[in-house]
Amino acid sequence: MAARVALELKGIERHYGQGETLLSILKGADFTLRSGETVALVAPSGTGKSTLLHIAGLLEKPDAGEVFVNGHSCAALSDDQRTGIRRGEIGFVYQFHHLLPEFTALENIMMPQLIGGLSRAEARERAAQLLDYMRIGHRADHRPSELSGGEQQRVAIARAVANAPLVLLADEPTGNLDPETAGYVFEALEALARQSGLAALIATHNHELAGLMDRRVTIEDGLVREME
């Protein structure tokens, strides 16, 4: 039986005004992402990669088309409702980790859980489990400035999945890392998707890592296309 559809984009259009010119970035793009699937988004800068991720993550509204998260239409939702879905169903990882510098690794992962209503004890337990899973449990009490780049990014991934989202969207998550560290971070991310049923869309310029994912897609002429 096919895995359920976690994220679906239908007929997405996005246009930007540039002086008197209308710049069309996405022109009716369609895309489907299933639970437990890792998909690489490989496309040159300026083709709409970040725009697609922002629309998929409900950070930006399309000019036309529809976004479905876990089968639910998001077109008519209020800003508060969209925020609620982002908080519970979608995790984000960026090229820079964006960890809170004054908090430890453990506390950074606890934060979204506390905001989501978990008790401090429950949030601490899950944060510790995620750090162990990422093989950095021994760094739990260290602040971001005391962690290596790879460790910081693993904490960022753990924080992104702390509330057990259905979808993970990552924008160049290994872009600032050396090849060996990037490979390890990606392996941790992929294992997490496999074991938890997480659906991951990962924008990357790293063709070697992209080749390890279930599928590769690109953006051409404003449309999402499968790659060989």
PDB file of N, CA, C and O in Angstrom, residues 78-139:
ATOM      1  N   SER A  78      -6.747  31.216   7.961  1.00  0.00           N
ATOM      2  CA  SER A  78      -6.270  32.498   8.498  1.00  0.00           C
ATOM      3  C   SER A  78      -4.780  32.369   8.830  1.00  0.00           C
ATOM      4  O   SER A  78      -4.227  31.260   8.878  1.00  0.00           O
ATOM      5  N   ASP A  79      -4.142  33.504   9.086  1.00  0.00           N
ATOM      6  CA  ASP A  79      -2.720  33.487   9.459  1.00  0.00           C
ATOM      7  C   ASP A  79      -2.501  32.667  10.731  1.00  0.00           C
ATOM      8  O   ASP A  79      -1.519  31.933  10.849  1.00  0.00           O
ATOM      9  N   ASP A  80      -3.402  32.781  11.694  1.00  0.00           N
ATOM     10  CA  ASP A  80      -3.275  32.022  12.939  1.00  0.00           C
ATOM     11  C   ASP A  80      -3.392  30.519  12.687  1.00  0.00           C
ATOM     12  O   ASP A  80      -2.671  29.716  13.286  1.00  0.00           O
ATOM     13  N   GLN A  81      -4.305  30.135  11.792  1.00  0.00           N
ATOM     14  CA  GLN A  81      -4.471  28.718  11.468  1.00  0.00           C
ATOM     15  C   GLN A  81      -3.246  28.173  10.737  1.00  0.00           C
ATOM     16  O   GLN A  81      -2.807  27.054  10.996  1.00  0.00           O
ATOM     17  N   ARG A  82      -2.684  28.986   9.860  1.00  0.00           N
ATOM     18  CA  ARG A  82      -1.461  28.579   9.148  1.00  0.00           C
ATOM     19  C   ARG A  82      -0.305  28.419  10.128  1.00  0.00           C
ATOM     20  O   ARG A  82       0.487  27.482  10.032  1.00  0.00           O
ATOM     21  N   THR A  83      -0.227  29.329  11.077  1.00  0.00           N
ATOM     22  CA  THR A  83       0.816  29.235  12.100  1.00  0.00           C
ATOM     23  C   THR A  83       0.653  27.953  12.915  1.00  0.00           C
ATOM     24  O   THR A  83       1.631  27.277  13.239  1.00  0.00           O
ATOM     25  N   GLY A  84      -0.588  27.600  13.217  1.00  0.00           N
ATOM     26  CA  GLY A  84      -0.861  26.384  13.972  1.00  0.00           C
ATOM     27  C   GLY A  84      -0.399  25.135  13.227  1.00  0.00           C
ATOM     28  O   GLY A  84       0.169  24.215  13.828  1.00  0.00           O
ATOM     29  N   ILE A  85      -0.620  25.102  11.922  1.00  0.00           N
ATOM     30  CA  ILE A  85      -0.182  23.961  11.113  1.00  0.00           C
ATOM     31  C   ILE A  85       1.338  23.915  11.041  1.00  0.00           C
ATOM     32  O   ILE A  85       1.948  22.844  11.161  1.00  0.00           O
ATOM     33  N   ARG A  86       1.963  25.075  10.852  1.00  0.00           N
ATOM     34  CA  ARG A  86       3.432  25.105  10.825  1.00  0.00           C
ATOM     35  C   ARG A  86       4.006  24.577  12.133  1.00  0.00           C
ATOM     36  O   ARG A  86       4.989  23.827  12.139  1.00  0.00           O
ATOM     37  N   ARG A  87       3.397  24.965  13.229  1.00  0.00           N
ATOM     38  CA  ARG A  87       3.910  24.568  14.542  1.00  0.00           C
ATOM     39  C   ARG A  87       3.774  23.069  14.781  1.00  0.00           C
ATOM     40  O   ARG A  87       4.657  22.446  15.372  1.00  0.00           O
ATOM     41  N   GLY A  88       2.677  22.478  14.287  1.00  0.00           N
ATOM     42  CA  GLY A  88       2.428  21.079  14.592  1.00  0.00           C
ATOM     43  C   GLY A  88       2.801  20.087  13.512  1.00  0.00           C
ATOM     44  O   GLY A  88       3.114  18.937  13.800  1.00  0.00           O
ATOM     45  N   GLU A  89       2.774  20.531  12.229  1.00  0.00           N
ATOM     46  CA  GLU A  89       2.928  19.583  11.129  1.00  0.00           C
ATOM     47  C   GLU A  89       4.197  19.756  10.299  1.00  0.00           C
ATOM     48  O   GLU A  89       4.560  18.864   9.537  1.00  0.00           O
ATOM     49  N   ILE A  90       4.865  20.917  10.433  1.00  0.00           N
ATOM     50  CA  ILE A  90       5.981  21.218   9.537  1.00  0.00           C
ATOM     51  C   ILE A  90       7.209  21.624  10.343  1.00  0.00           C
ATOM     52  O   ILE A  90       7.134  22.452  11.247  1.00  0.00           O
ATOM     53  N   GLY A  91       8.354  21.022  10.008  1.00  0.00           N
ATOM     54  CA  GLY A  91       9.627  21.397  10.612  1.00  0.00           C
ATOM     55  C   GLY A  91      10.512  22.053   9.561  1.00  0.00           C
ATOM     56  O   GLY A  91      10.435  21.717   8.372  1.00  0.00           O
ATOM     57  N   PHE A  92      11.341  23.005   9.977  1.00  0.00           N
ATOM     58  CA  PHE A  92      12.213  23.731   9.056  1.00  0.00           C
ATOM     59  C   PHE A  92      13.672  23.621   9.496  1.00  0.00           C
ATOM     60  O   PHE A  92      13.978  23.741  10.687  1.00  0.00           O
ATOM     61  N   VAL A  93      14.556  23.404   8.516  1.00  0.00           N
ATOM     62  CA  VAL A  93      15.998  23.445   8.760  1.00  0.00           C
ATOM     63  C   VAL A  93      16.611  24.333   7.675  1.00  0.00           C
ATOM     64  O   VAL A  93      16.321  24.153   6.487  1.00  0.00           O
ATOM     65  N   TYR A  94      17.451  25.269   8.099  1.00  0.00           N
ATOM     66  CA  TYR A  94      18.069  26.197   7.151  1.00  0.00           C
ATOM     67  C   TYR A  94      19.578  25.961   7.073  1.00  0.00           C
ATOM     68  O   TYR A  94      20.140  25.177   7.824  1.00  0.00           O
ATOM     69  N   GLN A  95      20.218  26.668   6.133  1.00  0.00           N
ATOM     70  CA  GLN A  95      21.669  26.518   5.965  1.00  0.00           C
ATOM     71  C   GLN A  95      22.394  26.950   7.234  1.00  0.00           C
ATOM     72  O   GLN A  95      23.350  26.311   7.660  1.00  0.00           O
ATOM     73  N   PHE A  96      21.935  28.028   7.854  1.00  0.00           N
ATOM     74  CA  PHE A  96      22.476  28.462   9.138  1.00  0.00           C
ATOM     75  C   PHE A  96      21.543  27.943  10.224  1.00  0.00           C
ATOM     76  O   PHE A  96      20.321  27.989  10.072  1.00  0.00           O
ATOM     77  N   HIS A  97      22.094  27.460  11.302  1.00  0.00           N
ATOM     78  CA  HIS A  97      21.307  26.705  12.284  1.00  0.00           C
ATOM     79  C   HIS A  97      20.264  27.530  13.047  1.00  0.00           C
ATOM     80  O   HIS A  97      19.253  27.002  13.493  1.00  0.00           O
ATOM     81  N   HIS A  98      20.487  28.837  13.227  1.00  0.00           N
ATOM     82  CA  HIS A  98      19.548  29.711  13.933  1.00  0.00           C
ATOM     83  C   HIS A  98      19.217  29.215  15.355  1.00  0.00           C
ATOM     84  O   HIS A  98      18.092  29.389  15.833  1.00  0.00           O
ATOM     85  N   LEU A  99      20.190  28.610  16.021  1.00  0.00           N
ATOM     86  CA  LEU A  99      19.977  28.205  17.411  1.00  0.00           C
ATOM     87  C   LEU A  99      20.039  29.441  18.305  1.00  0.00           C
ATOM     88  O   LEU A  99      20.715  30.425  17.991  1.00  0.00           O
ATOM     89  N   LEU A 100      19.336  29.386  19.423  1.00  0.00           N
ATOM     90  CA  LEU A 100      19.352  30.505  20.374  1.00  0.00           C
ATOM     91  C   LEU A 100      20.642  30.423  21.184  1.00  0.00           C
ATOM     92  O   LEU A 100      20.863  29.439  21.903  1.00  0.00           O
ATOM     93  N   PRO A 101      21.516  31.432  21.074  1.00  0.00           N
ATOM     94  CA  PRO A 101      22.875  31.319  21.628  1.00  0.00           C
ATOM     95  C   PRO A 101      22.945  31.225  23.149  1.00  0.00           C
ATOM     96  O   PRO A 101      23.894  30.660  23.692  1.00  0.00           O
ATOM     97  N   GLU A 102      21.942  31.768  23.836  1.00  0.00           N
ATOM     98  CA  GLU A 102      22.004  31.786  25.306  1.00  0.00           C
ATOM     99  C   GLU A 102      21.505  30.494  25.938  1.00  0.00           C
ATOM    100  O   GLU A 102      21.590  30.323  27.155  1.00  0.00           O
ATOM    101  N   PHE A 103      20.980  29.575  25.118  1.00  0.00           N
ATOM    102  CA  PHE A 103      20.445  28.316  25.634  1.00  0.00           C
ATOM    103  C   PHE A 103      21.323  27.140  25.223  1.00  0.00           C
ATOM    104  O   PHE A 103      22.003  27.182  24.197  1.00  0.00           O
ATOM    105  N   THR A 104      21.286  26.073  26.007  1.00  0.00           N
ATOM    106  CA  THR A 104      22.043  24.874  25.686  1.00  0.00           C
ATOM    107  C   THR A 104      21.383  24.124  24.523  1.00  0.00           C
ATOM    108  O   THR A 104      20.252  24.439  24.124  1.00  0.00           O
ATOM    109  N   ALA A 105      22.088  23.119  24.020  1.00  0.00           N
ATOM    110  CA  ALA A 105      21.531  22.282  22.964  1.00  0.00           C
ATOM    111  C   ALA A 105      20.210  21.669  23.411  1.00  0.00           C
ATOM    112  O   ALA A 105      19.214  21.683  22.675  1.00  0.00           O
ATOM    113  N   LEU A 106      20.187  21.136  24.627  1.00  0.00           N
ATOM    114  CA  LEU A 106      18.969  20.518  25.162  1.00  0.00           C
ATOM    115  C   LEU A 106      17.827  21.528  25.234  1.00  0.00           C
ATOM    116  O   LEU A 106      16.697  21.246  24.821  1.00  0.00           O
ATOM    117  N   GLU A 107      18.119  22.717  25.737  1.00  0.00           N
ATOM    118  CA  GLU A 107      17.085  23.744  25.895  1.00  0.00           C
ATOM    119  C   GLU A 107      16.558  24.231  24.546  1.00  0.00           C
ATOM    120  O   GLU A 107      15.372  24.524  24.406  1.00  0.00           O
ATOM    121  N   ASN A 108      17.438  24.304  23.539  1.00  0.00           N
ATOM    122  CA  ASN A 108      17.002  24.706  22.200  1.00  0.00           C
ATOM    123  C   ASN A 108      15.971  23.734  21.640  1.00  0.00           C
ATOM    124  O   ASN A 108      15.021  24.135  20.969  1.00  0.00           O
ATOM    125  N   ILE A 109      16.163  22.451  21.923  1.00  0.00           N
ATOM    126  CA  ILE A 109      15.232  21.436  21.416  1.00  0.00           C
ATOM    127  C   ILE A 109      13.956  21.406  22.255  1.00  0.00           C
ATOM    128  O   ILE A 109      12.873  21.100  21.748  1.00  0.00           O
ATOM    129  N   MET A 110      14.067  21.738  23.533  1.00  0.00           N
ATOM    130  CA  MET A 110      12.894  21.779  24.405  1.00  0.00           C
ATOM    131  C   MET A 110      11.954  22.926  24.032  1.00  0.00           C
ATOM    132  O   MET A 110      10.734  22.820  24.193  1.00  0.00           O
ATOM    133  N   MET A 111      12.502  24.024  23.524  1.00  0.00           N
ATOM    134  CA  MET A 111      11.740  25.251  23.331  1.00  0.00           C
ATOM    135  C   MET A 111      10.457  25.068  22.509  1.00  0.00           C
ATOM    136  O   MET A 111       9.371  25.448  22.962  1.00  0.00           O
ATOM    137  N   PRO A 112      10.528  24.487  21.287  1.00  0.00           N
ATOM    138  CA  PRO A 112       9.276  24.343  20.521  1.00  0.00           C
ATOM    139  C   PRO A 112       8.274  23.423  21.194  1.00  0.00           C
ATOM    140  O   PRO A 112       7.059  23.582  21.018  1.00  0.00           O
ATOM    141  N   GLN A 113       8.756  22.472  21.980  1.00  0.00           N
ATOM    142  CA  GLN A 113       7.842  21.566  22.675  1.00  0.00           C
ATOM    143  C   GLN A 113       7.104  22.291  23.804  1.00  0.00           C
ATOM    144  O   GLN A 113       5.910  22.079  24.017  1.00  0.00           O
ATOM    145  N   LEU A 114       7.823  23.147  24.503  1.00  0.00           N
ATOM    146  CA  LEU A 114       7.199  23.930  25.580  1.00  0.00           C
ATOM    147  C   LEU A 114       6.153  24.885  24.997  1.00  0.00           C
ATOM    148  O   LEU A 114       5.062  25.047  25.555  1.00  0.00           O
ATOM    149  N   ILE A 115       6.486  25.496  23.851  1.00  0.00           N
ATOM    150  CA  ILE A 115       5.539  26.390  23.183  1.00  0.00           C
ATOM    151  C   ILE A 115       4.308  25.598  22.747  1.00  0.00           C
ATOM    152  O   ILE A 115       3.180  26.090  22.788  1.00  0.00           O
ATOM    153  N   GLY A 116       4.537  24.333  22.356  1.00  0.00           N
ATOM    154  CA  GLY A 116       3.441  23.475  21.923  1.00  0.00           C
ATOM    155  C   GLY A 116       2.598  22.917  23.053  1.00  0.00           C
ATOM    156  O   GLY A 116       1.593  22.246  22.809  1.00  0.00           O
ATOM    157  N   GLY A 117       2.993  23.169  24.309  1.00  0.00           N
ATOM    158  CA  GLY A 117       2.168  22.772  25.444  1.00  0.00           C
ATOM    159  C   GLY A 117       2.655  21.577  26.237  1.00  0.00           C
ATOM    160  O   GLY A 117       1.997  21.170  27.207  1.00  0.00           O
ATOM    161  N   LEU A 118       3.806  20.979  25.869  1.00  0.00           N
ATOM    162  CA  LEU A 118       4.318  19.860  26.645  1.00  0.00           C
ATOM    163  C   LEU A 118       4.851  20.332  27.994  1.00  0.00           C
ATOM    164  O   LEU A 118       5.273  21.483  28.139  1.00  0.00           O
ATOM    165  N   SER A 119       4.846  19.450  28.946  1.00  0.00           N
ATOM    166  CA  SER A 119       5.409  19.781  30.255  1.00  0.00           C
ATOM    167  C   SER A 119       6.933  19.835  30.126  1.00  0.00           C
ATOM    168  O   SER A 119       7.512  19.277  29.187  1.00  0.00           O
ATOM    169  N   ARG A 120       7.554  20.484  31.067  1.00  0.00           N
ATOM    170  CA  ARG A 120       9.018  20.606  31.033  1.00  0.00           C
ATOM    171  C   ARG A 120       9.692  19.226  31.088  1.00  0.00           C
ATOM    172  O   ARG A 120      10.681  18.972  30.391  1.00  0.00           O
ATOM    173  N   ALA A 121       9.146  18.338  31.899  1.00  0.00           N
ATOM    174  CA  ALA A 121       9.721  16.995  32.039  1.00  0.00           C
ATOM    175  C   ALA A 121       9.616  16.220  30.725  1.00  0.00           C
ATOM    176  O   ALA A 121      10.577  15.561  30.302  1.00  0.00           O
ATOM    177  N   GLU A 122       8.448  16.295  30.073  1.00  0.00           N
ATOM    178  CA  GLU A 122       8.257  15.585  28.802  1.00  0.00           C
ATOM    179  C   GLU A 122       9.165  16.158  27.718  1.00  0.00           C
ATOM    180  O   GLU A 122       9.774  15.416  26.934  1.00  0.00           O
ATOM    181  N   ALA A 123       9.252  17.486  27.665  1.00  0.00           N
ATOM    182  CA  ALA A 123      10.082  18.143  26.665  1.00  0.00           C
ATOM    183  C   ALA A 123      11.557  17.784  26.867  1.00  0.00           C
ATOM    184  O   ALA A 123      12.286  17.520  25.901  1.00  0.00           O
ATOM    185  N   ARG A 124      11.993  17.744  28.117  1.00  0.00           N
ATOM    186  CA  ARG A 124      13.388  17.403  28.423  1.00  0.00           C
ATOM    187  C   ARG A 124      13.685  15.961  27.989  1.00  0.00           C
ATOM    188  O   ARG A 124      14.738  15.692  27.403  1.00  0.00           O
ATOM    189  N   GLU A 125      12.765  15.051  28.280  1.00  0.00           N
ATOM    190  CA  GLU A 125      12.979  13.644  27.939  1.00  0.00           C
ATOM    191  C   GLU A 125      13.080  13.444  26.426  1.00  0.00           C
ATOM    192  O   GLU A 125      13.983  12.752  25.936  1.00  0.00           O
ATOM    193  N   ARG A 126      12.162  14.071  25.685  1.00  0.00           N
ATOM    194  CA  ARG A 126      12.200  13.919  24.220  1.00  0.00           C
ATOM    195  C   ARG A 126      13.436  14.592  23.632  1.00  0.00           C
ATOM    196  O   ARG A 126      14.066  14.054  22.706  1.00  0.00           O
ATOM    197  N   ALA A 127      13.810  15.740  24.150  1.00  0.00           N
ATOM    198  CA  ALA A 127      15.000  16.441  23.657  1.00  0.00           C
ATOM    199  C   ALA A 127      16.243  15.575  23.865  1.00  0.00           C
ATOM    200  O   ALA A 127      17.105  15.476  22.984  1.00  0.00           O
ATOM    201  N   ALA A 128      16.339  14.953  25.027  1.00  0.00           N
ATOM    202  CA  ALA A 128      17.481  14.085  25.325  1.00  0.00           C
ATOM    203  C   ALA A 128      17.510  12.885  24.379  1.00  0.00           C
ATOM    204  O   ALA A 128      18.581  12.484  23.898  1.00  0.00           O
ATOM    205  N   GLN A 129      16.343  12.319  24.097  1.00  0.00           N
ATOM    206  CA  GLN A 129      16.258  11.176  23.179  1.00  0.00           C
ATOM    207  C   GLN A 129      16.721  11.570  21.778  1.00  0.00           C
ATOM    208  O   GLN A 129      17.450  10.820  21.118  1.00  0.00           O
ATOM    209  N   LEU A 130      16.305  12.750  21.325  1.00  0.00           N
ATOM    210  CA  LEU A 130      16.692  13.206  19.988  1.00  0.00           C
ATOM    211  C   LEU A 130      18.197  13.479  19.911  1.00  0.00           C
ATOM    212  O   LEU A 130      18.841  13.154  18.908  1.00  0.00           O
ATOM    213  N   LEU A 131      18.759  14.053  20.951  1.00  0.00           N
ATOM    214  CA  LEU A 131      20.203  14.293  20.971  1.00  0.00           C
ATOM    215  C   LEU A 131      20.962  12.972  20.927  1.00  0.00           C
ATOM    216  O   LEU A 131      21.979  12.845  20.235  1.00  0.00           O
ATOM    217  N   ASP A 132      20.480  11.981  21.666  1.00  0.00           N
ATOM    218  CA  ASP A 132      21.109  10.656  21.636  1.00  0.00           C
ATOM    219  C   ASP A 132      21.013  10.054  20.241  1.00  0.00           C
ATOM    220  O   ASP A 132      21.975   9.458  19.745  1.00  0.00           O
ATOM    221  N   TYR A 133      19.848  10.217  19.618  1.00  0.00           N
ATOM    222  CA  TYR A 133      19.641   9.674  18.282  1.00  0.00           C
ATOM    223  C   TYR A 133      20.626  10.307  17.301  1.00  0.00           C
ATOM    224  O   TYR A 133      21.133   9.641  16.392  1.00  0.00           O
ATOM    225  N   MET A 134      20.880  11.603  17.474  1.00  0.00           N
ATOM    226  CA  MET A 134      21.811  12.317  16.605  1.00  0.00           C
ATOM    227  C   MET A 134      23.268  12.117  17.036  1.00  0.00           C
ATOM    228  O   MET A 134      24.181  12.726  16.492  1.00  0.00           O
ATOM    229  N   ARG A 135      23.455  11.279  18.052  1.00  0.00           N
ATOM    230  CA  ARG A 135      24.789  10.932  18.580  1.00  0.00           C
ATOM    231  C   ARG A 135      25.528  12.124  19.165  1.00  0.00           C
ATOM    232  O   ARG A 135      26.758  12.210  19.082  1.00  0.00           O
ATOM    233  N   ILE A 136      24.790  13.036  19.740  1.00  0.00           N
ATOM    234  CA  ILE A 136      25.432  14.165  20.421  1.00  0.00           C
ATOM    235  C   ILE A 136      24.808  14.374  21.806  1.00  0.00           C
ATOM    236  O   ILE A 136      24.783  15.495  22.313  1.00  0.00           O
ATOM    237  N   GLY A 137      24.336  13.286  22.407  1.00  0.00           N
ATOM    238  CA  GLY A 137      23.764  13.379  23.749  1.00  0.00           C
ATOM    239  C   GLY A 137      24.751  13.917  24.757  1.00  0.00           C
ATOM    240  O   GLY A 137      24.373  14.611  25.713  1.00  0.00           O
ATOM    241  N   HIS A 138      26.034  13.643  24.534  1.00  0.00           N
ATOM    242  CA  HIS A 138      27.082  14.115  25.457  1.00  0.00           C
ATOM    243  C   HIS A 138      27.318  15.622  25.352  1.00  0.00           C
ATOM    244  O   HIS A 138      28.041  16.192  26.172  1.00  0.00           O
ATOM    245  N   ARG A 139      26.686  16.280  24.383  1.00  0.00           N
ATOM    246  CA  ARG A 139      26.842  17.729  24.206  1.00  0.00           C
ATOM    247  C   ARG A 139      25.589  18.489  24.648  1.00  0.00           C
ATOM    248  O   ARG A 139      25.457  19.682  24.380  1.00  0.00           O
TER     249      ARG A 139
END
